[in-house]
Coordinates of C-alpha atoms and ligand atoms in Angstrom, one line a residue:
Chain E
M1227 CA 0.1 0.1 -0.2
I1228 CA 1.3 3.4 -1.0
P1229 CA 0.8 6.1 1.7
A1230 CA -1.8 8.6 0.9
A1231 CA 0.9 11.5 1.2
L1232 CA 2.4 10.3 -1.8
T1233 CA -0.4 10.8 -3.7
P1234 CA 0.6 14.0 -5.3
V1235 CA 4.0 12.5 -6.2
R1236 CA 2.1 9.8 -8.0
L1237 CA 0.0 12.1 -10.0
V1238 CA 3.0 14.2 -10.8
G1239 CA 5.0 11.2 -11.8
R1240 CA 2.1 9.9 -14.0
A1241 CA 1.8 13.4 -15.6
C1242 CA 5.5 13.3 -16.7
L1243 CA 5.4 9.9 -17.9
R1244 CA 2.2 10.7 -20.0
L1245 CA 4.0 13.9 -21.3
L1246 CA 7.0 12.1 -22.5
E1247 CA 5.4 9.3 -24.0
G1248 CA 3.1 12.1 -25.9
I1249 CA 6.4 13.9 -27.0
G1250 CA 7.8 10.3 -28.2
A1251 CA 4.6 9.7 -30.3
V1252 CA 4.5 13.1 -31.9
T1253 CA 8.2 13.0 -32.7
I1254 CA 7.8 9.6 -34.3
F1255 CA 4.7 10.9 -36.1
A1256 CA 6.6 14.0 -37.5
A1257 CA 9.6 11.8 -38.5
R1258 CA 7.2 9.2 -40.4
A1259 CA 5.8 12.6 -42.1
L1260 CA 8.9 13.7 -43.0
A1261 CA 10.3 10.6 -44.4
G1262 CA 7.3 10.4 -46.9
I1263 CA 8.1 13.5 -49.0
A1264 CA 8.4 11.9 -52.3
A1265 CA 5.5 9.4 -51.9
H1266 CA 2.7 11.2 -53.5
P1267 CA 3.9 14.2 -55.6
G1268 CA 0.4 15.0 -56.8
E1269 CA -1.2 15.5 -53.4
L1270 CA 1.8 17.3 -52.3
A1271 CA 1.0 19.8 -55.2
R1272 CA -2.5 20.0 -54.2
Q1273 CA -1.5 21.1 -50.7
L1274 CA 0.7 23.4 -52.0
L1275 CA -1.9 25.2 -53.6
H1276 CA -4.3 24.8 -50.6
I1277 CA -1.8 25.8 -48.0
G1278 CA 0.2 28.6 -49.8
W1279 CA -1.6 30.0 -52.6
L1280 CA -4.9 30.3 -50.9
S1281 CA -3.3 31.7 -47.7
L1282 CA -1.7 34.7 -49.4
P1283 CA -4.8 37.2 -49.0
V1284 CA -4.8 36.7 -45.4
V1285 CA -1.2 36.8 -44.8
G1286 CA -0.8 40.0 -47.0
L1287 CA -3.7 41.6 -45.3
T1288 CA -2.3 40.9 -42.0
A1289 CA 1.2 42.2 -42.9
L1290 CA -0.2 45.3 -44.6
F1291 CA -2.1 46.6 -41.3
T1292 CA 0.6 45.5 -39.0
G1293 CA 3.1 47.2 -41.1
A1294 CA 1.1 50.4 -41.1
A1295 CA 0.2 50.4 -37.3
L1296 CA 3.9 49.8 -36.6
A1297 CA 5.0 52.9 -38.5
L1298 CA 2.5 54.9 -36.6
Q1299 CA 3.6 53.4 -33.2
I1300 CA 7.3 53.8 -33.8
H1301 CA 6.7 57.4 -35.0
S1302 CA 4.8 58.5 -32.0
G1303 CA 7.0 56.6 -29.6
G1304 CA 10.1 57.8 -31.3
E1305 CA 9.1 61.4 -31.1
R1306 CA 9.4 61.3 -27.5
F1307 CA 13.2 61.2 -27.9
Q1308 CA 13.2 63.0 -31.2
A1309 CA 14.1 59.8 -33.2
G1310 CA 11.0 59.8 -35.3
D1311 CA 13.2 59.1 -38.4
V1312 CA 13.9 55.4 -37.3
V1313 CA 10.6 54.4 -38.6
P1314 CA 11.6 52.9 -41.7
A1315 CA 14.4 50.9 -40.4
I1316 CA 12.5 49.7 -37.4
V1317 CA 9.6 48.8 -39.4
A1318 CA 11.6 46.9 -41.8
I1319 CA 13.4 44.9 -39.2
G1320 CA 10.6 44.5 -36.9
M1321 CA 8.6 43.0 -39.9
A1322 CA 11.4 40.8 -41.1
R1323 CA 12.7 39.4 -37.9
E1324 CA 9.6 39.2 -35.7
L1325 CA 6.1 40.1 -36.9
G1326 CA 6.3 38.8 -40.4
P1327 CA 7.0 35.4 -39.4
V1328 CA 4.9 35.1 -36.1
L1329 CA 1.7 37.0 -37.3
G1330 CA 1.9 35.0 -40.7
G1331 CA 2.5 31.7 -38.9
L1332 CA -0.6 32.6 -36.4
M1333 CA -2.8 33.4 -39.3
V1334 CA -1.9 30.4 -41.3
A1335 CA -2.4 28.4 -37.9
A1336 CA -5.9 29.6 -37.9
R1337 CA -6.6 29.0 -41.4
V1338 CA -4.8 26.0 -42.1
A1339 CA -4.3 23.8 -38.9
S1340 CA -8.0 24.1 -38.3
A1341 CA -8.8 23.1 -41.9
I1342 CA -6.5 20.2 -41.7
A1343 CA -7.7 18.9 -38.3
A1344 CA -11.3 19.1 -39.5
E1345 CA -10.7 17.3 -42.8
L1346 CA -8.6 14.6 -41.2
G1347 CA -10.7 14.4 -38.2
T1348 CA -13.9 13.9 -40.3
M1349 CA -11.9 11.4 -42.4
R1350 CA -11.2 9.5 -39.0
V1351 CA -14.8 9.4 -37.9
T1352 CA -16.1 8.4 -41.2
E1353 CA -13.7 5.5 -41.3
Q1354 CA -11.9 7.1 -44.4
I1355 CA -8.5 6.8 -42.8
D1356 CA -9.3 2.9 -42.1
A1357 CA -10.4 2.6 -45.7
L1358 CA -7.1 4.0 -46.7
V1359 CA -5.1 1.2 -44.8
T1360 CA -7.6 -1.6 -46.4
L1361 CA -6.5 -0.1 -49.6
S1362 CA -2.7 -0.7 -49.0
T1363 CA -2.2 3.0 -48.4
D1364 CA -0.3 4.3 -45.6
P1365 CA -2.4 7.3 -44.0
V1366 CA 0.7 9.0 -42.7
G1367 CA 2.2 9.0 -46.4
W1368 CA -0.9 9.9 -48.1
L1369 CA -2.4 12.4 -45.9
V1370 CA 0.2 13.9 -43.5
S1371 CA 3.5 14.0 -45.5
P1372 CA 2.1 16.3 -48.4
R1373 CA 0.4 18.6 -45.6
V1374 CA 3.5 18.9 -43.6
W1375 CA 5.8 19.4 -46.4
A1376 CA 3.6 21.8 -48.4
A1377 CA 3.4 23.9 -45.2
I1378 CA 7.2 23.7 -44.5
L1379 CA 7.8 24.8 -48.1
C1380 CA 5.0 27.4 -48.4
L1381 CA 5.5 29.5 -45.2
P1382 CA 8.9 30.9 -46.1
F1383 CA 7.5 32.4 -49.2
L1384 CA 4.3 33.5 -47.3
V1385 CA 6.5 35.1 -44.6
G1386 CA 8.7 36.9 -47.4
I1387 CA 5.7 38.3 -49.1
G1388 CA 4.3 39.4 -45.9
D1389 CA 7.7 41.2 -45.0
V1390 CA 7.6 43.1 -48.4
I1391 CA 3.9 43.9 -48.0
G1392 CA 4.4 44.9 -44.5
I1393 CA 7.1 47.3 -45.3
M1394 CA 4.9 48.6 -47.8
G1395 CA 2.2 49.1 -45.4
G1396 CA 4.9 51.2 -43.2
W1397 CA 5.9 53.1 -46.4
L1398 CA 2.2 54.2 -47.2
V1399 CA 1.7 55.5 -43.7
G1400 CA 5.0 57.1 -43.5
V1401 CA 4.7 58.8 -46.8
N1402 CA 1.2 59.6 -46.7
A1403 CA 0.6 60.5 -43.0
L1404 CA 3.8 61.2 -41.4
G1405 CA 5.6 63.4 -43.9
F1406 CA 8.3 60.9 -45.2
N1407 CA 9.8 61.5 -48.6
S1408 CA 9.1 58.3 -50.4
A1409 CA 12.7 57.9 -51.7
T1410 CA 14.3 58.5 -48.3
Y1411 CA 12.0 56.0 -46.6
I1412 CA 12.7 53.3 -49.2
A1413 CA 16.4 54.0 -48.9
N1414 CA 16.4 53.9 -45.1
S1415 CA 14.4 50.5 -45.0
W1416 CA 17.2 49.1 -47.2
A1417 CA 19.9 50.8 -45.7
Y1418 CA 19.6 49.0 -42.2
L1419 CA 18.2 45.8 -43.1
E1420 CA 20.9 42.8 -43.2
F1421 CA 20.6 39.5 -44.7
W1422 CA 20.1 37.6 -41.6
D1423 CA 17.4 39.7 -40.5
V1424 CA 15.2 38.3 -43.4
A1425 CA 16.8 34.8 -43.6
S1426 CA 16.4 34.3 -40.0
G1427 CA 12.7 35.3 -40.5
L1428 CA 12.2 32.8 -43.3
V1429 CA 13.7 29.9 -41.1
K1430 CA 11.3 30.5 -38.5
G1431 CA 8.6 30.6 -41.3
A1432 CA 9.5 27.0 -42.1
A1433 CA 9.7 25.9 -38.4
F1434 CA 6.2 27.4 -37.9
G1435 CA 4.9 25.6 -41.1
L1436 CA 6.0 22.3 -39.5
I1437 CA 4.3 23.2 -36.2
V1438 CA 1.1 24.1 -38.0
A1439 CA 0.7 21.1 -40.4
L1440 CA 1.9 18.7 -37.6
S1441 CA -0.8 20.2 -35.3
G1442 CA -3.5 19.9 -37.6
C1443 CA -2.7 16.4 -38.8
W1444 CA -2.0 15.0 -35.1
F1445 CA -5.2 16.2 -33.7
G1446 CA -7.2 15.3 -37.1
M1447 CA -5.8 11.7 -37.1
H1448 CA -6.5 11.2 -33.6
A1449 CA -10.0 12.8 -33.7
G1450 CA -12.4 11.2 -31.0
N1451 CA -15.8 10.0 -32.0
G1452 CA -18.5 12.1 -33.9
A1453 CA -18.9 15.5 -34.7
A1454 CA -17.9 16.6 -31.3
G1455 CA -14.7 14.8 -31.7
V1456 CA -13.8 16.6 -34.7
G1457 CA -14.7 19.9 -33.1
R1458 CA -12.4 19.2 -30.3
A1459 CA -9.7 18.3 -32.6
T1460 CA -10.0 21.5 -34.4
T1461 CA -9.9 23.6 -31.4
S1462 CA -6.9 21.8 -30.0
A1463 CA -5.1 22.1 -33.3
V1464 CA -5.3 25.8 -33.5
V1465 CA -4.6 26.2 -30.0
A1466 CA -1.4 23.9 -30.0
A1467 CA -0.4 25.3 -33.3
S1468 CA -0.7 29.1 -31.8
V1469 CA 1.2 28.3 -28.7
G1470 CA 3.8 26.3 -30.4
I1471 CA 4.5 28.9 -32.8
L1472 CA 4.9 31.6 -29.9
A1473 CA 7.1 29.1 -27.9
A1474 CA 9.2 28.2 -30.9
N1475 CA 9.7 31.8 -31.9
F1476 CA 11.0 32.6 -28.5
A1477 CA 13.5 29.7 -28.7
L1478 CA 14.5 30.5 -32.2
T1479 CA 14.8 34.0 -31.4
G1480 CA 17.1 33.2 -28.6
L1481 CA 19.2 30.9 -30.6
F1482 CA 19.5 33.4 -33.5
F1483 CA 20.2 36.8 -31.7
R1484 CA 21.8 36.1 -28.5
Chain M
M946 CA -8.1 -19.5 -45.3
I947 CA -8.8 -17.1 -42.4
E948 CA -8.3 -18.5 -39.2
V949 CA -9.0 -16.7 -35.7
R950 CA -8.1 -18.4 -32.7
G951 CA -8.9 -17.2 -29.0
L952 CA -9.4 -13.4 -29.9
A953 CA -9.8 -11.1 -27.1
K954 CA -10.2 -7.3 -26.8
R955 CA -11.2 -5.0 -24.0
F956 CA -11.4 -1.3 -23.9
G957 CA -10.5 -0.2 -20.4
D958 CA -12.6 -2.7 -18.0
K959 CA -15.2 -3.4 -20.8
T960 CA -14.6 -6.8 -22.2
V961 CA -15.7 -6.9 -26.0
L962 CA -14.3 -9.8 -27.4
D963 CA -13.6 -12.8 -25.1
G964 CA -12.2 -15.7 -26.9
V965 CA -13.6 -15.7 -30.4
D966 CA -12.8 -18.8 -32.7
L967 CA -13.7 -18.4 -36.1
T968 CA -12.7 -19.6 -39.6
L969 CA -13.4 -18.7 -43.0
G970 CA -12.9 -21.1 -45.8
Q971 CA -12.0 -20.6 -49.6
G972 CA -14.8 -19.2 -51.5
E973 CA -17.3 -19.3 -48.5
S974 CA -19.8 -16.6 -47.6
L975 CA -19.8 -16.2 -43.8
V976 CA -22.4 -13.9 -41.9
V977 CA -21.9 -12.6 -38.5
I978 CA -24.9 -11.6 -36.7
G979 CA -25.4 -10.2 -33.0
G980 CA -27.1 -7.5 -31.1
S981 CA -26.0 -3.9 -31.3
G982 CA -22.6 -3.5 -29.4
T983 CA -21.7 -7.0 -29.3
G984 CA -18.4 -6.1 -30.9
K985 CA -19.1 -7.3 -34.5
S986 CA -17.4 -4.1 -36.0
V987 CA -14.3 -4.5 -33.4
L988 CA -14.1 -8.2 -34.7
L989 CA -13.5 -7.1 -38.1
R990 CA -11.1 -4.2 -37.2
C991 CA -9.4 -6.6 -35.0
I992 CA -8.7 -9.2 -37.9
L993 CA -7.6 -6.3 -40.0
G994 CA -5.2 -4.9 -37.6
L995 CA -7.0 -1.5 -37.2
E996 CA -7.4 -2.2 -33.6
R997 CA -4.7 -4.5 -31.6
A998 CA -6.2 -7.4 -30.0
D999 CA -5.2 -8.2 -26.5
A1000 CA -5.2 -11.9 -27.3
G1001 CA -5.4 -14.6 -29.7
S1002 CA -4.1 -15.2 -33.2
I1003 CA -5.3 -14.3 -36.6
M1004 CA -3.8 -16.3 -39.6
W1005 CA -4.2 -16.0 -43.4
N1006 CA -3.1 -19.1 -45.3
G1007 CA -1.0 -19.9 -42.2
A1008 CA 0.8 -16.7 -42.0
P1009 CA -0.2 -13.6 -39.7
I1010 CA -2.4 -11.1 -41.7
G1011 CA 0.2 -8.4 -43.4
P1012 CA 0.6 -6.2 -46.5
D1013 CA 0.0 -9.0 -48.8
F1014 CA -3.3 -9.8 -47.4
M1015 CA -4.3 -6.1 -47.9
D1016 CA -3.4 -6.3 -51.3
R1017 CA -5.9 -9.2 -52.0
F1018 CA -8.6 -7.4 -49.7
G1019 CA -11.5 -5.4 -50.3
M1020 CA -13.9 -4.0 -47.6
L1021 CA -17.1 -2.1 -47.9
F1022 CA -17.7 0.1 -44.9
Q1023 CA -20.7 0.8 -43.2
N1024 CA -21.2 4.4 -44.3
A1025 CA -19.1 3.6 -47.6
A1026 CA -16.3 5.7 -46.2
L1027 CA -15.6 6.9 -49.9
F1028 CA -12.9 9.6 -50.0
D1029 CA -14.6 13.1 -50.2
S1030 CA -11.8 14.8 -51.9
L1031 CA -11.9 12.5 -54.9
P1032 CA -14.3 12.0 -57.7
I1033 CA -16.3 8.6 -57.6
W1034 CA -14.3 7.0 -60.2
R1035 CA -10.9 7.6 -58.6
N1036 CA -12.3 6.3 -55.4
V1037 CA -13.1 3.2 -57.3
A1038 CA -9.7 3.2 -59.1
F1039 CA -7.9 4.1 -56.0
R1040 CA -5.9 0.8 -55.8
L1041 CA -5.7 0.4 -59.6
L1042 CA -4.1 3.6 -60.2
R1043 CA -1.1 2.2 -58.5
R1044 CA -1.0 -0.7 -60.8
M1045 CA -1.8 0.6 -64.4
P1046 CA -2.2 3.6 -66.5
R1047 CA -4.7 6.3 -65.5
A1048 CA -7.0 5.6 -68.7
Q1049 CA -7.2 1.8 -68.3
A1050 CA -7.8 2.3 -64.5
R1051 CA -10.7 4.6 -65.3
Q1052 CA -12.1 2.0 -67.7
V1053 CA -12.0 -0.8 -65.0
A1054 CA -13.6 1.6 -62.6
L1055 CA -16.3 2.4 -65.2
A1056 CA -17.0 -1.2 -65.8
K1057 CA -17.2 -2.0 -62.1
L1058 CA -19.6 1.0 -61.3
A1059 CA -21.8 -0.5 -64.1
R1060 CA -21.4 -4.0 -62.3
V1061 CA -23.1 -2.5 -59.1
G1062 CA -25.5 -0.6 -61.3
L1063 CA -24.2 2.9 -61.5
G1064 CA -23.8 4.5 -64.8
P1065 CA -21.0 6.6 -66.2
E1066 CA -22.6 9.8 -65.2
V1067 CA -21.6 9.4 -61.6
A1068 CA -18.1 8.9 -62.4
D1069 CA -16.9 12.4 -62.1
L1070 CA -19.3 13.4 -59.3
Y1071 CA -18.0 13.8 -55.8
P1072 CA -19.3 11.5 -53.1
A1073 CA -21.2 14.4 -51.4
A1074 CA -23.5 14.6 -54.5
L1075 CA -24.7 10.7 -54.4
S1076 CA -27.4 9.6 -52.1
G1077 CA -26.6 7.2 -49.4
G1078 CA -27.6 4.0 -51.4
M1079 CA -25.4 5.2 -54.4
R1080 CA -22.5 5.8 -51.9
K1081 CA -23.0 2.2 -50.8
R1082 CA -22.8 0.8 -54.3
A1083 CA -19.8 3.1 -55.2
G1084 CA -18.1 1.7 -52.0
L1085 CA -18.8 -1.8 -53.2
A1086 CA -17.4 -1.0 -56.6
R1087 CA -14.2 0.2 -54.7
A1088 CA -14.1 -3.0 -52.6
I1089 CA -14.3 -5.2 -55.5
A1090 CA -12.3 -2.9 -58.0
A1091 CA -9.1 -5.0 -57.8
D1092 CA -10.7 -8.5 -57.8
P1093 CA -9.9 -9.2 -54.1
Q1094 CA -9.8 -12.8 -52.8
V1095 CA -11.2 -11.6 -49.5
I1096 CA -14.0 -9.1 -48.9
F1097 CA -15.7 -7.7 -45.7
F1098 CA -19.1 -6.0 -45.7
D1099 CA -19.8 -4.1 -42.7
E1100 CA -23.6 -3.6 -42.3
P1101 CA -24.1 -3.4 -46.4
T1102 CA -27.9 -2.8 -46.0
T1103 CA -28.4 -0.6 -42.9
G1104 CA -30.1 2.4 -43.7
L1105 CA -31.3 1.5 -47.2
D1106 CA -34.8 0.9 -48.4
P1107 CA -35.9 -2.9 -48.7
I1108 CA -35.6 -2.8 -52.5
R1109 CA -32.2 -1.0 -52.3
A1110 CA -31.2 -3.5 -49.6
A1111 CA -32.4 -6.5 -51.5
S1112 CA -30.6 -5.5 -54.5
I1113 CA -27.3 -4.9 -52.6
N1114 CA -27.7 -8.4 -51.1
R1115 CA -28.1 -10.0 -54.6
L1116 CA -25.1 -8.2 -55.6
I1117 CA -23.2 -9.4 -53.0
R1118 CA -24.0 -13.0 -53.5
E1119 CA -23.5 -12.8 -57.2
I1120 CA -20.0 -11.1 -56.6
V1121 CA -18.8 -14.0 -54.2
D1122 CA -20.3 -16.5 -56.6
E1123 CA -18.7 -14.9 -59.8
T1124 CA -15.3 -14.2 -58.3
G1125 CA -14.9 -17.1 -55.8
A1126 CA -13.9 -14.7 -53.3
S1127 CA -14.4 -15.3 -49.6
A1128 CA -16.4 -13.0 -47.7
I1129 CA -17.4 -11.9 -44.0
T1130 CA -20.5 -9.8 -43.9
I1131 CA -21.9 -8.3 -40.6
T1132 CA -25.5 -7.7 -40.4
H1133 CA -28.6 -7.1 -38.4
D1134 CA -30.7 -7.8 -41.4
M1135 CA -31.9 -11.5 -41.6
G1136 CA -32.8 -10.8 -45.3
S1137 CA -29.1 -10.3 -45.7
V1138 CA -28.4 -13.3 -43.8
R1139 CA -30.7 -15.4 -46.0
A1140 CA -29.4 -13.9 -49.3
I1141 CA -25.7 -14.0 -48.6
A1142 CA -24.8 -16.6 -46.1
D1143 CA -23.4 -20.0 -46.8
R1144 CA -22.8 -20.0 -42.9
V1145 CA -23.9 -18.2 -40.0
A1146 CA -22.2 -17.2 -36.9
L1147 CA -24.0 -15.6 -33.8
L1148 CA -21.5 -13.2 -31.6
D1149 CA -22.8 -12.9 -28.2
Q1150 CA -21.0 -11.8 -24.9
G1151 CA -17.7 -11.7 -26.7
R1152 CA -18.0 -15.4 -28.2
I1153 CA -19.2 -17.1 -31.2
R1154 CA -22.5 -18.5 -29.5
W1155 CA -23.7 -20.5 -32.3
Q1156 CA -22.8 -21.2 -36.2
G1157 CA -24.2 -23.3 -38.9
T1158 CA -25.8 -23.1 -42.3
V1159 CA -29.2 -21.1 -42.8
V1160 CA -31.1 -24.5 -42.8
Q1161 CA -29.6 -25.2 -39.6
M1162 CA -30.2 -21.8 -38.1
D1163 CA -34.0 -22.1 -38.6
A1164 CA -33.9 -25.6 -36.9
A1165 CA -31.4 -24.5 -33.9
A1166 CA -32.7 -24.9 -30.5
D1167 CA -31.0 -22.1 -29.3
S1168 CA -33.5 -19.6 -27.7
Y1169 CA -31.6 -16.5 -28.1
L1170 CA -30.8 -17.3 -31.8
Q1171 CA -34.3 -17.8 -32.4
D1172 CA -35.4 -14.5 -30.8
F1173 CA -32.7 -12.7 -32.9
I1174 CA -34.1 -14.3 -36.3
H1175 CA -37.6 -13.5 -35.3
G1176 CA -37.2 -10.2 -34.0
R1177 CA -38.5 -11.0 -30.6
A1178 CA -37.8 -9.3 -27.2
P1179 CA -35.7 -12.1 -25.5
Q1180 CA -37.1 -14.2 -22.7
S1181 CA -33.6 -15.5 -21.7
Q1182 CA -31.1 -13.5 -19.6
S1183 CA -28.6 -12.9 -22.6
G1184 CA -28.3 -10.2 -24.9
V1185 CA -29.3 -6.5 -24.4
Ligands
ATP1243 N1 -12.5 2.6 -29.5 C1 -13.4 2.3 -28.7 N2 -13.2 2.6 -27.3 C2 -14.0 2.3 -26.4 N3 -15.0 1.4 -26.5 C3 -15.2 0.9 -27.8 C4 -14.4 1.2 -29.0 N4 -14.9 0.7 -30.0 C5 -16.1 -0.1 -29.6 N5 -16.0 0.2 -28.4 C6 -17.2 -0.7 -27.6 O1 -17.2 -1.9 -28.2 C7 -18.6 -2.5 -28.2 C8 -18.7 -3.0 -29.3 O2 -18.7 -2.3 -30.5 P1 -18.9 -2.7 -32.0 O3 -18.9 -1.4 -32.8 O4 -18.0 -3.7 -32.4 O5 -20.5 -3.1 -31.9 P2 -21.1 -3.8 -33.2 O6 -21.4 -5.2 -32.7 O7 -20.7 -3.6 -34.0 O8 -22.7 -3.0 -33.0 P3 -23.5 -2.3 -34.1 O9 -24.3 -3.4 -34.5 O10 -24.4 -1.4 -33.2 O11 -22.7 -1.7 -35.1 C9 -19.4 -1.4 -27.9 O12 -20.1 -1.3 -26.5 C10 -18.4 -0.3 -27.9 O13 -18.9 0.7 -26.8
MG1244 MG1 -20.8 -2.0 -35.9

């Protein structure tokens, strides 16, 4: 008999084991997904369209408004110490390093992780995933790999385009509302932007793509029974993807810029 | 050909299968009946490895069930389980598309669709545009597309009107006779049992309670079986 006083210890121990088990299972899942890159090129192309091309509007609009707001904020904040001129540089660096990848990733998480989880979850509860197995097709290779790779390949592009549009948003505000000269604004944006500012953001984008697609696929493939199970899977996927992106962003920023 | 020995499966502390012994002979059509929730679907899932059994062995031609079984296998799922993202013909041709050129696979798919009474006009529709009965037929076409040696049917007639149900039953019987495939059918529908079965097995409380031919079934003394056949509320204690 284990003394009652040890109950909390047991609970913590059990939770830790569960957590490790979960991490192991997700890691194996991810490895299998990544290994299947070339298995179904047609599906990969379809997912590139779904995840990349169709996310462009939402990522572009997000970047546009973020860049514009950032310009306003930097300007009004910078004026306090007579540094309003730094707007172009800070908008460019802020978008490229941080806001482009993070907000782009979060928008894609909302749009794509939920869609993937709902689609795969529905396939799970309607036995379509079992049907794949009976048709000698590995569900991970057929469903998960194309989505994961499409997200990894697309997100850097989306982030890059978001960076450009965000900087443009800052430029629009700078030129039209803050009295900057257009040519000076563009020149200043370029002058202070370094290669690694942009490249680090693109690398982050690829990592966020992995997180988004993996969350969607994991929760979709493991959806519980019925419509409620699919709903829960969708919610969990978006929450996991969003928190995962923010945590990974912190880790990668620490890794890249310390 | 398929031999199940001592198959056991529980979920938590709920025992669903408790030592099922079952064999399926070459070219035989076996129908498994049993009340709702007795574990008929779980039995099929365990045989296919979709669910891991707790105990027991499942052999196919003397070897454990693996990839080469699946290559010779077809299944009609309860709600057809057609892939929503693919048009009907690509659903039917799913396995064929890995074995032959696209145009040829499409031809075979159209022939299989015709075999189950669906015309070429449905080939390019998506599953969402079909009625339940048409989906079931399309699912049947997919199950038989690659001429499997073993076919499982999970409640092929549930949710269909009596006429459609009868035609599905006849199709299944014809397909089994034509192709010489072995089949396991799960059903509650005594019409299906009589139309499809060479042999009937009654699953109850995790075991095969009774098995025999349709003629033996009608003459059997087992009271629960008789209640089941005639749709009577049970007098005995078993069943739910
Ligand atoms: N994944 C699961 N987790 C927990 N319990 C399950 C699971 N799958 C099945 N069960 C339980 O196993 C029992 C048998 O289920 P099964 O689906 O095999 O019944 P069935 O005989 O096919 O019934 P029906 O004729 O209604 O389809 C049920 O009581 C069900 O609650
Ligand atoms: Mg069932």
